[in-house]
mmCIF file with all atom_site columns, C-alpha atoms in Angstrom:
data_model
loop_
_atom_site.group_PDB
_atom_site.id
_atom_site.type_symbol
_atom_site.label_atom_id
_atom_site.label_alt_id
_atom_site.label_comp_id
_atom_site.label_asym_id
_atom_site.label_entity_id
_atom_site.label_seq_id
_atom_site.pdbx_PDB_ins_code
_atom_site.Cartn_x
_atom_site.Cartn_y
_atom_site.Cartn_z
_atom_site.occupancy
_atom_site.B_iso_or_equiv
_atom_site.pdbx_formal_charge
_atom_site.auth_seq_id
_atom_site.auth_comp_id
_atom_site.auth_asym_id
_atom_site.auth_atom_id
_atom_site.pdbx_PDB_model_num
ATOM 1   C CA . MET X 1 1   ? 28.032  36.236  4.776  1.00 85.00 ? 240 MET X CA 1
ATOM 2   C CA . ILE X 1 2   ? 24.281  36.808  4.876  1.00 90.00 ? 241 ILE X CA 1
ATOM 3   C CA . VAL X 1 3   ? 23.885  34.888  1.611  1.00 89.00 ? 242 VAL X CA 1
ATOM 4   C CA . ILE X 1 4   ? 25.658  31.872  3.093  1.00 90.00 ? 243 ILE X CA 1
ATOM 5   C CA . ALA X 1 5   ? 23.412  32.003  6.171  1.00 87.00 ? 244 ALA X CA 1
ATOM 6   C CA . ILE X 1 6   ? 20.285  32.153  3.993  1.00 89.00 ? 245 ILE X CA 1
ATOM 7   C CA . ILE X 1 7   ? 21.475  29.206  1.897  1.00 89.00 ? 246 ILE X CA 1
ATOM 8   C CA . GLY X 1 8   ? 22.171  27.253  5.084  1.00 87.00 ? 247 GLY X CA 1
ATOM 9   C CA . ILE X 1 9   ? 18.675  27.935  6.424  1.00 89.00 ? 248 ILE X CA 1
ATOM 10  C CA . LEU X 1 10  ? 17.058  26.936  3.128  1.00 86.00 ? 249 LEU X CA 1
ATOM 11  C CA . ALA X 1 11  ? 19.103  23.739  3.022  1.00 84.00 ? 250 ALA X CA 1
ATOM 12  C CA . ALA X 1 12  ? 18.105  22.890  6.596  1.00 86.00 ? 251 ALA X CA 1
ATOM 13  C CA . ILE X 1 13  ? 14.450  23.088  5.560  1.00 87.00 ? 252 ILE X CA 1
ATOM 14  C CA . ALA X 1 14  ? 14.649  21.587  2.072  1.00 79.00 ? 253 ALA X CA 1
ATOM 15  C CA . ILE X 1 15  ? 16.769  18.484  2.708  1.00 82.00 ? 254 ILE X CA 1
ATOM 16  C CA . PRO X 1 16  ? 14.443  16.838  5.291  1.00 81.00 ? 255 PRO X CA 1
ATOM 17  C CA . ALA X 1 17  ? 11.388  17.693  3.164  1.00 78.00 ? 256 ALA X CA 1
ATOM 18  C CA . TYR X 1 18  ? 13.037  16.151  0.108  1.00 82.00 ? 257 TYR X CA 1
ATOM 19  C CA . THR X 1 19  ? 13.939  13.023  2.088  1.00 88.00 ? 258 THR X CA 1
ATOM 20  C CA . ASP X 1 20  ? 10.308  12.588  3.180  1.00 90.00 ? 259 ASP X CA 1
ATOM 21  C CA . TYR X 1 21  ? 9.186   13.084  -0.414 1.00 91.00 ? 260 TYR X CA 1
ATOM 22  C CA . THR X 1 22  ? 11.562  10.434  -1.786 1.00 94.00 ? 261 THR X CA 1
ATOM 23  C CA . VAL X 1 23  ? 10.459  7.899   0.847  1.00 95.00 ? 262 VAL X CA 1
ATOM 24  C CA . ARG X 1 24  ? 6.803   8.639   0.012  1.00 93.00 ? 263 ARG X CA 1
ATOM 25  C CA . ALA X 1 25  ? 7.573   8.083   -3.686 1.00 93.00 ? 264 ALA X CA 1
ATOM 26  C CA . ARG X 1 26  ? 9.169   4.728   -2.851 1.00 94.00 ? 265 ARG X CA 1
ATOM 27  C CA . VAL X 1 27  ? 6.168   3.723   -0.744 1.00 95.00 ? 266 VAL X CA 1
ATOM 28  C CA . SER X 1 28  ? 3.798   4.592   -3.596 1.00 94.00 ? 267 SER X CA 1
ATOM 29  C CA . GLU X 1 29  ? 5.489   1.775   -5.518 1.00 93.00 ? 268 GLU X CA 1
ATOM 30  C CA . GLY X 1 30  ? 3.749   -0.539  -3.059 1.00 93.00 ? 269 GLY X CA 1
ATOM 31  C CA . LEU X 1 31  ? 0.341   0.747   -4.154 1.00 94.00 ? 270 LEU X CA 1
ATOM 32  C CA . THR X 1 32  ? 1.303   0.237   -7.781 1.00 93.00 ? 271 THR X CA 1
ATOM 33  C CA . THR X 1 33  ? 2.398   -3.314  -7.002 1.00 91.00 ? 272 THR X CA 1
ATOM 34  C CA . ALA X 1 34  ? -0.895  -3.987  -5.203 1.00 95.00 ? 273 ALA X CA 1
ATOM 35  C CA . ALA X 1 35  ? -3.080  -2.639  -8.032 1.00 95.00 ? 274 ALA X CA 1
ATOM 36  C CA . SER X 1 36  ? -3.258  -5.912  -9.964 1.00 92.00 ? 275 SER X CA 1
ATOM 37  C CA . MET X 1 37  ? -3.795  -7.815  -6.721 1.00 95.00 ? 276 MET X CA 1
ATOM 38  C CA . LYS X 1 38  ? -6.736  -5.544  -5.879 1.00 95.00 ? 277 LYS X CA 1
ATOM 39  C CA . SER X 1 39  ? -8.297  -6.172  -9.288 1.00 94.00 ? 278 SER X CA 1
ATOM 40  C CA . THR X 1 40  ? -8.087  -9.940  -8.887 1.00 94.00 ? 279 THR X CA 1
ATOM 41  C CA . VAL X 1 41  ? -9.501  -9.885  -5.351 1.00 94.00 ? 280 VAL X CA 1
ATOM 42  C CA . SER X 1 42  ? -12.342 -7.602  -6.490 1.00 92.00 ? 281 SER X CA 1
ATOM 43  C CA . GLU X 1 43  ? -13.207 -9.974  -9.341 1.00 91.00 ? 282 GLU X CA 1
ATOM 44  C CA . ASN X 1 44  ? -13.135 -12.972 -7.001 1.00 91.00 ? 283 ASN X CA 1
ATOM 45  C CA . LEU X 1 45  ? -15.472 -11.319 -4.496 1.00 88.00 ? 284 LEU X CA 1
ATOM 46  C CA . ILE X 1 46  ? -17.912 -10.045 -7.121 1.00 88.00 ? 285 ILE X CA 1
ATOM 47  C CA . ASN X 1 47  ? -17.956 -13.140 -9.339 1.00 87.00 ? 286 ASN X CA 1
ATOM 48  C CA . GLY X 1 48  ? -18.207 -15.469 -6.362 1.00 84.00 ? 287 GLY X CA 1
ATOM 49  C CA . ASN X 1 49  ? -20.793 -13.191 -4.723 1.00 79.00 ? 288 ASN X CA 1
ATOM 50  C CA . ILE X 1 50  ? -18.827 -13.531 -1.479 1.00 82.00 ? 289 ILE X CA 1
ATOM 51  C CA . ALA X 1 51  ? -19.059 -10.882 1.226  1.00 77.00 ? 290 ALA X CA 1
ATOM 52  C CA . SER X 1 52  ? -15.534 -9.688  2.040  1.00 78.00 ? 291 SER X CA 1
ATOM 53  C CA . ALA X 1 53  ? -16.204 -10.069 5.771  1.00 79.00 ? 292 ALA X CA 1
ATOM 54  C CA . SER X 1 54  ? -16.590 -13.836 5.403  1.00 82.00 ? 293 SER X CA 1
ATOM 55  C CA . ALA X 1 55  ? -14.193 -14.532 2.532  1.00 83.00 ? 294 ALA X CA 1
ATOM 56  C CA . THR X 1 56  ? -11.358 -16.951 3.155  1.00 84.00 ? 295 THR X CA 1
ATOM 57  C CA . ALA X 1 57  ? -7.930  -16.393 1.641  1.00 84.00 ? 296 ALA X CA 1
ATOM 58  C CA . ALA X 1 58  ? -8.576  -19.275 -0.763 1.00 87.00 ? 297 ALA X CA 1
ATOM 59  C CA . GLN X 1 59  ? -11.756 -17.612 -2.045 1.00 90.00 ? 298 GLN X CA 1
ATOM 60  C CA . ALA X 1 60  ? -10.628 -13.992 -2.172 1.00 91.00 ? 299 ALA X CA 1
ATOM 61  C CA . CYS X 1 61  ? -7.010  -14.525 -3.229 1.00 93.00 ? 300 CYS X CA 1
ATOM 62  C CA . ASN X 1 62  ? -7.464  -17.186 -5.906 1.00 92.00 ? 301 ASN X CA 1
ATOM 63  C CA . GLY X 1 63  ? -5.146  -16.300 -8.799 1.00 92.00 ? 302 GLY X CA 1
ATOM 64  C CA . VAL X 1 64  ? -3.449  -13.396 -7.030 1.00 92.00 ? 303 VAL X CA 1
ATOM 65  C CA . ASN X 1 65  ? 0.254   -13.076 -7.836 1.00 89.00 ? 304 ASN X CA 1
ATOM 66  C CA . GLN X 1 66  ? 1.785   -12.579 -4.411 1.00 88.00 ? 305 GLN X CA 1
ATOM 67  C CA . ILE X 1 67  ? 5.337   -11.383 -3.803 1.00 87.00 ? 306 ILE X CA 1
ATOM 68  C CA . SER X 1 68  ? 7.293   -13.215 -1.142 1.00 82.00 ? 307 SER X CA 1
ATOM 69  C CA . ALA X 1 69  ? 10.479  -11.957 0.465  1.00 72.00 ? 308 ALA X CA 1
ATOM 70  C CA . SER X 1 70  ? 12.599  -14.318 -1.637 1.00 68.00 ? 309 SER X CA 1
ATOM 71  C CA . ALA X 1 71  ? 10.922  -13.326 -4.903 1.00 64.00 ? 310 ALA X CA 1
ATOM 72  C CA . ALA X 1 72  ? 10.670  -9.557  -4.514 1.00 60.00 ? 311 ALA X CA 1
ATOM 73  C CA . SER X 1 73  ? 10.725  -8.148  -8.018 1.00 64.00 ? 312 SER X CA 1
ATOM 74  C CA . THR X 1 74  ? 10.727  -4.448  -7.218 1.00 74.00 ? 313 THR X CA 1
ATOM 75  C CA . THR X 1 75  ? 13.319  -2.200  -5.683 1.00 84.00 ? 314 THR X CA 1
ATOM 76  C CA . ASN X 1 76  ? 11.292  -1.120  -2.662 1.00 92.00 ? 315 ASN X CA 1
ATOM 77  C CA . VAL X 1 77  ? 8.643   -3.793  -2.004 1.00 93.00 ? 316 VAL X CA 1
ATOM 78  C CA . LYS X 1 78  ? 9.699   -6.593  0.347  1.00 93.00 ? 317 LYS X CA 1
ATOM 79  C CA . THR X 1 79  ? 6.434   -8.575  0.275  1.00 93.00 ? 318 THR X CA 1
ATOM 80  C CA . ALA X 1 80  ? 2.895   -8.223  -1.060 1.00 94.00 ? 319 ALA X CA 1
ATOM 81  C CA . LEU X 1 81  ? 0.596   -10.883 0.355  1.00 95.00 ? 320 LEU X CA 1
ATOM 82  C CA . CYS X 1 82  ? -3.130  -11.595 0.226  1.00 95.00 ? 321 CYS X CA 1
ATOM 83  C CA . GLY X 1 83  ? -4.901  -13.082 3.234  1.00 92.00 ? 322 GLY X CA 1
ATOM 84  C CA . ASP X 1 84  ? -8.285  -13.766 4.777  1.00 90.00 ? 323 ASP X CA 1
ATOM 85  C CA . LYS X 1 85  ? -11.085 -11.405 3.779  1.00 91.00 ? 324 LYS X CA 1
ATOM 86  C CA . GLY X 1 86  ? -8.969  -10.390 0.759  1.00 93.00 ? 325 GLY X CA 1
ATOM 87  C CA . ILE X 1 87  ? -6.781  -8.080  2.841  1.00 95.00 ? 326 ILE X CA 1
ATOM 88  C CA . ILE X 1 88  ? -3.589  -7.234  0.966  1.00 97.00 ? 327 ILE X CA 1
ATOM 89  C CA . THR X 1 89  ? -0.525  -6.493  3.084  1.00 97.00 ? 328 THR X CA 1
ATOM 90  C CA . VAL X 1 90  ? 2.326   -4.693  1.335  1.00 96.00 ? 329 VAL X CA 1
ATOM 91  C CA . THR X 1 91  ? 5.578   -4.496  3.286  1.00 95.00 ? 330 THR X CA 1
ATOM 92  C CA . MET X 1 92  ? 8.255   -2.133  2.045  1.00 95.00 ? 331 MET X CA 1
ATOM 93  C CA . ASN X 1 93  ? 11.993  -2.607  2.555  1.00 94.00 ? 332 ASN X CA 1
ATOM 94  C CA . SER X 1 94  ? 14.404  -0.353  4.430  1.00 92.00 ? 333 SER X CA 1
ATOM 95  C CA . ASN X 1 95  ? 14.735  2.024   1.432  1.00 92.00 ? 334 ASN X CA 1
ATOM 96  C CA . ALA X 1 96  ? 11.081  2.878   2.097  1.00 93.00 ? 335 ALA X CA 1
ATOM 97  C CA . ARG X 1 97  ? 11.428  2.903   5.902  1.00 93.00 ? 336 ARG X CA 1
ATOM 98  C CA . ASP X 1 98  ? 9.829   -0.564  6.318  1.00 95.00 ? 337 ASP X CA 1
ATOM 99  C CA . VAL X 1 99  ? 6.353   0.936   5.868  1.00 96.00 ? 338 VAL X CA 1
ATOM 100 C CA . VAL X 1 100 ? 3.468   -1.563  5.945  1.00 96.00 ? 339 VAL X CA 1
ATOM 101 C CA . LEU X 1 101 ? 0.286   -0.834  3.967  1.00 97.00 ? 340 LEU X CA 1
ATOM 102 C CA . LEU X 1 102 ? -2.966  -2.727  4.576  1.00 97.00 ? 341 LEU X CA 1
ATOM 103 C CA . LEU X 1 103 ? -5.481  -2.667  1.740  1.00 97.00 ? 342 LEU X CA 1
ATOM 104 C CA . THR X 1 104 ? -8.868  -3.855  2.939  1.00 96.00 ? 343 THR X CA 1
ATOM 105 C CA . PRO X 1 105 ? -11.776 -4.583  0.575  1.00 94.00 ? 344 PRO X CA 1
ATOM 106 C CA . THR X 1 106 ? -15.383 -3.969  1.535  1.00 90.00 ? 345 THR X CA 1
ATOM 107 C CA . TYR X 1 107 ? -18.027 -5.842  -0.413 1.00 86.00 ? 346 TYR X CA 1
ATOM 108 C CA . THR X 1 108 ? -21.399 -7.193  0.561  1.00 76.00 ? 347 THR X CA 1
ATOM 109 C CA . SER X 1 109 ? -23.208 -9.540  -1.761 1.00 70.00 ? 348 SER X CA 1
ATOM 110 C CA . THR X 1 110 ? -26.278 -7.303  -1.584 1.00 73.00 ? 349 THR X CA 1
ATOM 111 C CA . ASP X 1 111 ? -24.674 -4.028  -2.675 1.00 65.00 ? 350 ASP X CA 1
ATOM 112 C CA . GLY X 1 112 ? -24.234 -4.846  -6.351 1.00 64.00 ? 351 GLY X CA 1
ATOM 113 C CA . SER X 1 113 ? -20.896 -4.998  -8.050 1.00 74.00 ? 352 SER X CA 1
ATOM 114 C CA . THR X 1 114 ? -18.674 -2.524  -6.236 1.00 85.00 ? 353 THR X CA 1
ATOM 115 C CA . VAL X 1 115 ? -15.717 -3.281  -4.057 1.00 90.00 ? 354 VAL X CA 1
ATOM 116 C CA . GLN X 1 116 ? -14.465 -0.367  -1.982 1.00 92.00 ? 355 GLN X CA 1
ATOM 117 C CA . TRP X 1 117 ? -10.828 -0.376  -0.874 1.00 95.00 ? 356 TRP X CA 1
ATOM 118 C CA . LYS X 1 118 ? -9.414  1.271   2.227  1.00 96.00 ? 357 LYS X CA 1
ATOM 119 C CA . CYS X 1 119 ? -5.692  1.774   2.712  1.00 96.00 ? 358 CYS X CA 1
ATOM 120 C CA . THR X 1 120 ? -4.390  2.006   6.277  1.00 95.00 ? 359 THR X CA 1
ATOM 121 C CA . THR X 1 121 ? -1.011  1.912   7.945  1.00 94.00 ? 360 THR X CA 1
ATOM 122 C CA . THR X 1 122 ? 0.514   1.904   11.389 1.00 89.00 ? 361 THR X CA 1
ATOM 123 C CA . SER X 1 123 ? 3.666   3.509   10.011 1.00 92.00 ? 362 SER X CA 1
ATOM 124 C CA . ASP X 1 124 ? 4.515   7.203   10.182 1.00 93.00 ? 363 ASP X CA 1
ATOM 125 C CA . LYS X 1 125 ? 1.869   9.047   8.132  1.00 93.00 ? 364 LYS X CA 1
ATOM 126 C CA . LYS X 1 126 ? 4.411   11.377  6.538  1.00 92.00 ? 365 LYS X CA 1
ATOM 127 C CA . TYR X 1 127 ? 5.850   8.459   4.573  1.00 93.00 ? 366 TYR X CA 1
ATOM 128 C CA . VAL X 1 128 ? 2.622   7.149   3.038  1.00 94.00 ? 367 VAL X CA 1
ATOM 129 C CA . PRO X 1 129 ? 0.590   8.406   0.061  1.00 91.00 ? 368 PRO X CA 1
ATOM 130 C CA . SER X 1 130 ? -2.398  10.605  0.918  1.00 91.00 ? 369 SER X CA 1
ATOM 131 C CA . GLU X 1 131 ? -4.986  7.864   0.317  1.00 92.00 ? 370 GLU X CA 1
ATOM 132 C CA . CYS X 1 132 ? -3.383  5.812   3.115  1.00 93.00 ? 371 CYS X CA 1
ATOM 133 C CA . ARG X 1 133 ? -3.144  8.523   5.745  1.00 89.00 ? 372 ARG X CA 1
ATOM 134 C CA . GLY X 1 134 ? -6.787  8.220   6.773  1.00 77.00 ? 373 GLY X CA 1
ATOM 135 C CA . THR X 1 135 ? -8.167  10.135  9.685  1.00 55.00 ? 374 THR X CA 1
#
C-alpha cells in the first residue's frame, strides 16, 4: 500500500513537469525556425549599414522567408513574420500553448559588424527556452 502511495506522489510531481518540458521543447522549434530569419536580417542591417532602430521592414526583412498561417511548414509554428526594425515575431500553435516570441535586433551603424538579438515573450515563462525568459 505504501508503494502505491509513493508511486502516486511521484506521478503527481512528474507528469506536470514533463508536460511543461514537452511544451518548452515545442516552443524551441520556433527559435530554430527563426534562426535563418535572424541571419538574413543581420546581414541586411550590417551590409546596408542601417541602425536597427530606424530600419523599415523593407530594409531589414529583404529576402527573409516568412511563414504565414496558411503556409506553416512546421508542426508547432503558426507564423514567423519579420516587421519594422527587423523584429521577428514567432507565434506558436495550440500544441505549444500559443506562445509568442519576439526577437529584437540591436545594431547601430557605429558599433562595427555585430547584431545582438534579444528574445522576449509575454507568455508564461515556464514554457519558453531560457534565453527568452529574461529578467
